[in-house]
PDB file of C-alpha atoms in Angstrom:
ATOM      1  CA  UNK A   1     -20.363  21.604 -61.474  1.00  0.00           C
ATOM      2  CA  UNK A   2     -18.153  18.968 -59.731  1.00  0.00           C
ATOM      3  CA  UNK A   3     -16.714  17.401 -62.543  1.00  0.00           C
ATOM      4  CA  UNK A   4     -13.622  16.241 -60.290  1.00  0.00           C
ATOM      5  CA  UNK A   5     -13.415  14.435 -56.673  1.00  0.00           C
ATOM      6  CA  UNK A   6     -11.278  16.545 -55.515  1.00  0.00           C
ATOM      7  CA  UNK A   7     -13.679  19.480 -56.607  1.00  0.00           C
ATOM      8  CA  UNK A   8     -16.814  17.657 -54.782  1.00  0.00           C
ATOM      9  CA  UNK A   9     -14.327  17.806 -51.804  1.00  0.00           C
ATOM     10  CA  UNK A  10     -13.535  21.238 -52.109  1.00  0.00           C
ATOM     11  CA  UNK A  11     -17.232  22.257 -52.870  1.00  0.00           C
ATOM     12  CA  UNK A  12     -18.706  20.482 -49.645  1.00  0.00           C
ATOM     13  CA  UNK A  13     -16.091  22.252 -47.819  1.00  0.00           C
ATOM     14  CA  UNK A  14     -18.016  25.255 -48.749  1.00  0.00           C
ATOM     15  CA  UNK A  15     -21.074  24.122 -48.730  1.00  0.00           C
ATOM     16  CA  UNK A  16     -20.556  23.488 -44.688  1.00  0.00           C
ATOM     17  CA  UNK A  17     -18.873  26.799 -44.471  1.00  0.00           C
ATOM     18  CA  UNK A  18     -21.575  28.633 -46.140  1.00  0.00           C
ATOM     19  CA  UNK A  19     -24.603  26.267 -43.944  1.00  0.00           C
ATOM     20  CA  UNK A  20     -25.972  24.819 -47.318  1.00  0.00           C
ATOM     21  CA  UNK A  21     -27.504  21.809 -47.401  1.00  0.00           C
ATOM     22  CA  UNK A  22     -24.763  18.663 -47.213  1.00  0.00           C
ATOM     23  CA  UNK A  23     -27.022  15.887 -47.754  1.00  0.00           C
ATOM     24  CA  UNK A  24     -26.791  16.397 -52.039  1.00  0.00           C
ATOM     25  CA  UNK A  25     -23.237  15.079 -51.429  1.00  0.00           C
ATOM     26  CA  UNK A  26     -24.139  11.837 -50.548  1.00  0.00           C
ATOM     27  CA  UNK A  27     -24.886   8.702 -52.183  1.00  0.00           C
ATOM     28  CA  UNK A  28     -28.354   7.842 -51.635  1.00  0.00           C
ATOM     29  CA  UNK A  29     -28.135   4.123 -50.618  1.00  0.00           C
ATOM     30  CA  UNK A  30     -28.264   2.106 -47.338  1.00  0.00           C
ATOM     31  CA  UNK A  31     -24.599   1.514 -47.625  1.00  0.00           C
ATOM     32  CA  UNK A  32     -23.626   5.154 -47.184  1.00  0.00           C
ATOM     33  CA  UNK A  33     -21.677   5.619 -43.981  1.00  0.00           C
ATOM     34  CA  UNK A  34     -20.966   8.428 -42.320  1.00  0.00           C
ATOM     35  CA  UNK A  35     -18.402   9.028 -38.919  1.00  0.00           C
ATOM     36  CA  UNK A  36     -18.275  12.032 -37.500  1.00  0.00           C
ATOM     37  CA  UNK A  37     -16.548  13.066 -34.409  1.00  0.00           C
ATOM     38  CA  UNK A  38     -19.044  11.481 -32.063  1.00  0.00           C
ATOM     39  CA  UNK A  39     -20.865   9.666 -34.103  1.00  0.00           C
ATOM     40  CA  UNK A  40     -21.560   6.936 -36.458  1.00  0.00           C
ATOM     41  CA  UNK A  41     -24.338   7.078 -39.330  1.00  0.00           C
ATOM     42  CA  UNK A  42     -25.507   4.299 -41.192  1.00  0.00           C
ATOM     43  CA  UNK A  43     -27.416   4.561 -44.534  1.00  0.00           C
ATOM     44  CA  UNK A  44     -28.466   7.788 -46.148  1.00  0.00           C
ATOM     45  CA  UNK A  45     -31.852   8.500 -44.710  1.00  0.00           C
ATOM     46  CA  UNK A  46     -29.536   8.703 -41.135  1.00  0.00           C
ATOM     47  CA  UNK A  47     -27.143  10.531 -42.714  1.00  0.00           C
ATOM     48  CA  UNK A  48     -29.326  13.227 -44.238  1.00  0.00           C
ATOM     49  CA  UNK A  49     -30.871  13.549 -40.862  1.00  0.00           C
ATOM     50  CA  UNK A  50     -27.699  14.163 -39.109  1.00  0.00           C
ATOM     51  CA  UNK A  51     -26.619  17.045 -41.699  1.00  0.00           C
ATOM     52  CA  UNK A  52     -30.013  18.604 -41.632  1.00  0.00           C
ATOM     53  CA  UNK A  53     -29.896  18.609 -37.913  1.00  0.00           C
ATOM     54  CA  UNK A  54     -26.215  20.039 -37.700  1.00  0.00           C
ATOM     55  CA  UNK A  55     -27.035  22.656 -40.386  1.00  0.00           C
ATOM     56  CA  UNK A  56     -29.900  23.763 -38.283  1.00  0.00           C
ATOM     57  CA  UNK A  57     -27.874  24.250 -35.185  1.00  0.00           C
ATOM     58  CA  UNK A  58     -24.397  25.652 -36.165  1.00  0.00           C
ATOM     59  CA  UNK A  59     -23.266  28.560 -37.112  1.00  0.00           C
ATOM     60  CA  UNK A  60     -20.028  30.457 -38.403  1.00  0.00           C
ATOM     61  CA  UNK A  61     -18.043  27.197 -39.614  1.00  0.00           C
ATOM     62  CA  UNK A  62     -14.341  27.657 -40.495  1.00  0.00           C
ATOM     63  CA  UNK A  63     -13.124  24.636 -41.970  1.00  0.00           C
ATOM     64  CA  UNK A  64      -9.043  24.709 -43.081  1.00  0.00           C
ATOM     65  CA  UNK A  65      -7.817  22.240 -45.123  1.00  0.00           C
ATOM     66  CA  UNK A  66      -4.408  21.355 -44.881  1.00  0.00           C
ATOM     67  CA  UNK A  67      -3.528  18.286 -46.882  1.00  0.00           C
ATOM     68  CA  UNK A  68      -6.026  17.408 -49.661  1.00  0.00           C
ATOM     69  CA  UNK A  69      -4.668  13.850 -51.071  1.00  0.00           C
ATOM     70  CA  UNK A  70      -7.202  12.479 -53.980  1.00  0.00           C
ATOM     71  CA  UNK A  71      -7.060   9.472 -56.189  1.00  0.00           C
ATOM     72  CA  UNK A  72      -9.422   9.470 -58.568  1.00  0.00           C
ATOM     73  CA  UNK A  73     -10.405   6.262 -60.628  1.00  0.00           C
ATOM     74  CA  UNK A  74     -12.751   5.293 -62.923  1.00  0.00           C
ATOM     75  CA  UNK A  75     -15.536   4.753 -60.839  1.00  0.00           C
ATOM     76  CA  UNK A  76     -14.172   5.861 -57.326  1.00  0.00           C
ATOM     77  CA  UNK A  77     -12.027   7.900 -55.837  1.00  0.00           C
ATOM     78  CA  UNK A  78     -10.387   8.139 -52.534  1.00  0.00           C
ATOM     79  CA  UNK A  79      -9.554  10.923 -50.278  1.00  0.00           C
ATOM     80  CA  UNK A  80      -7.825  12.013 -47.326  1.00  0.00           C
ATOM     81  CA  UNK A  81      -7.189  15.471 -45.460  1.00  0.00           C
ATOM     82  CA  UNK A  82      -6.267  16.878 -42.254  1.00  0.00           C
ATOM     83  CA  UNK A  83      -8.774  19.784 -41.112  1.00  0.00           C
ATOM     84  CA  UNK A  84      -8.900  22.347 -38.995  1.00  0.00           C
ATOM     85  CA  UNK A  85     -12.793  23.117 -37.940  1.00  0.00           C
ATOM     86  CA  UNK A  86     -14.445  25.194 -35.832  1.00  0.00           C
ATOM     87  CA  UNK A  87     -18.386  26.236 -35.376  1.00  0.00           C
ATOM     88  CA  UNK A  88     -20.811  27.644 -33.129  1.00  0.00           C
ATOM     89  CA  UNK A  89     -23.281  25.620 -31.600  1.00  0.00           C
ATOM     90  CA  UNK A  90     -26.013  27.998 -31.933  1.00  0.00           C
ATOM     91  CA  UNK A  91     -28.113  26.330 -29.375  1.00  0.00           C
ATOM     92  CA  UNK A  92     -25.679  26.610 -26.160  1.00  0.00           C
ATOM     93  CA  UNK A  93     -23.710  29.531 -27.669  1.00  0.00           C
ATOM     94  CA  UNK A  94     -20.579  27.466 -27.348  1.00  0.00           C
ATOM     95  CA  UNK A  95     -17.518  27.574 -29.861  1.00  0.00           C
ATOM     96  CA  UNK A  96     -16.048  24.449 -30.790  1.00  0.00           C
ATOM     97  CA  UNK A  97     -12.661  23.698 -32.392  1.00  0.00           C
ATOM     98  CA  UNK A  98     -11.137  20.603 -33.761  1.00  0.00           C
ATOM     99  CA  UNK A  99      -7.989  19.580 -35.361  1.00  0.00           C
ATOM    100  CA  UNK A 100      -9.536  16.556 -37.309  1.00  0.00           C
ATOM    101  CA  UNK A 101      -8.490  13.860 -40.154  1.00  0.00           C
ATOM    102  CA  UNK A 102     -10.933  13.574 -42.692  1.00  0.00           C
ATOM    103  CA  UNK A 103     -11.320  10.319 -45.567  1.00  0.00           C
ATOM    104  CA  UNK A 104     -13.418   8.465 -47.474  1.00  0.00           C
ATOM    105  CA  UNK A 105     -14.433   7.012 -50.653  1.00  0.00           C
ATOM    106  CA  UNK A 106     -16.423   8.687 -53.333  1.00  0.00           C
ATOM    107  CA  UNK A 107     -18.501   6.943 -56.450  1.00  0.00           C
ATOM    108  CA  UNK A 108     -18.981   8.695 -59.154  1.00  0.00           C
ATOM    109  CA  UNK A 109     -22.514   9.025 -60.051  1.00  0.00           C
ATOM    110  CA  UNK A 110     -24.825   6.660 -62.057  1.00  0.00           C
ATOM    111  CA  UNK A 111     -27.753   8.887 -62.463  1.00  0.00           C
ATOM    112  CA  UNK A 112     -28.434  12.423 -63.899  1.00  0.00           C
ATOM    113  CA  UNK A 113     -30.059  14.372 -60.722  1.00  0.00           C
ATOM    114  CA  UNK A 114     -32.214  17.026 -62.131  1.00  0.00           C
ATOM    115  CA  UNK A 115     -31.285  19.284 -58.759  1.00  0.00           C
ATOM    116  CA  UNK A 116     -27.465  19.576 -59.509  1.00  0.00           C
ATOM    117  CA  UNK A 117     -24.870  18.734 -61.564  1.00  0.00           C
ATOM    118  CA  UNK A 118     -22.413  16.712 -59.091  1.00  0.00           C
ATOM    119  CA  UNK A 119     -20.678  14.272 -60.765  1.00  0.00           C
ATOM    120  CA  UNK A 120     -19.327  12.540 -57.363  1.00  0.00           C
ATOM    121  CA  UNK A 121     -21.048  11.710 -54.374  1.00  0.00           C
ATOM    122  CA  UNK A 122     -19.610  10.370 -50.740  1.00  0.00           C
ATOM    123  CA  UNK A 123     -20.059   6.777 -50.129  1.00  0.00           C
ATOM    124  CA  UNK A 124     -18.656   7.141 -47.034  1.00  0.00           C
ATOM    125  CA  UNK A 125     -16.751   9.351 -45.096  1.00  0.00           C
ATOM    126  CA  UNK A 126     -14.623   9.290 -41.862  1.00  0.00           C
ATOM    127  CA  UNK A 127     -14.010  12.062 -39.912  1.00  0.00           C
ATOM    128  CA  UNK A 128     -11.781  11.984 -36.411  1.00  0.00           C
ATOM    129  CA  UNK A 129      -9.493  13.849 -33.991  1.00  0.00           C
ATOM    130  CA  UNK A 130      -7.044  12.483 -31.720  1.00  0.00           C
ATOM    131  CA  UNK A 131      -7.625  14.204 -28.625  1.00  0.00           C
ATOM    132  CA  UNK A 132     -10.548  13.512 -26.099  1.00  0.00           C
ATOM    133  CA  UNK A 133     -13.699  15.227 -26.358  1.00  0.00           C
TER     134      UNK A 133
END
């Protein structure tokens, strides 16, 4: 159980290293947002797609955090992080690797889900590198 941000970031750290399913991580409402690399997501039905899609065709994740920063309040919590990730695309066979930056907000949640116990859930989430793909 994810009774801390900073625990729900840890544990979907894991979860993408392991290829579980991301999706229970995020708020379910239209205002989730979700930036990845190359893409932009908006609302949780496109962001569940997205994950279920990536899950589906990568493989072998490493994902290094460096520099976990949390603030946790009452209802929210921010976070930031610099990442080291790196996957195979199990469709072309290709390894990727990324130095990234990684933040977003979390809320903590209003309603008892019956599938888990997570406490917080992404309302959005930002994650970039700064050199070219």
């Amino acid at each position: 159980m994810s009774t801390t941000a900073q625990a729900t970031v840890r544990d979907y750290y894991d979860a993408l290293r392991n290829g579980d399913p991301l999706e229970p991580y995020f708020l379910e409402d239209e205002s989730t947002v979700k930036f990845g690399i190359s893409e932009g997501l908006f609302g949780f039905e496109r962001v569940r797609e997205a994950l279920r899609e990536q899950t589906e065709t990568t493989a072998d994740w490493t994902v290094e955090s460096d520099r976990l920063e949390v603030a946790e309040r009452d209802a929210f919590a921010t976070f930031a992080d610099e990442v080291t990730m790196a996957w195979t695309d199990t469709e072309s066979g290709e390894d990727r690797r990324f130095e990234t930056r990684w933040s977003g907000t979390l809320v903590r949640s209003a309603v008892e889900r019956a599938d888990d116990d997570q406490n917080w859930l992404f309302a959005t989430m930002h994650v970039s590198t700064a050199r070219e793909l």
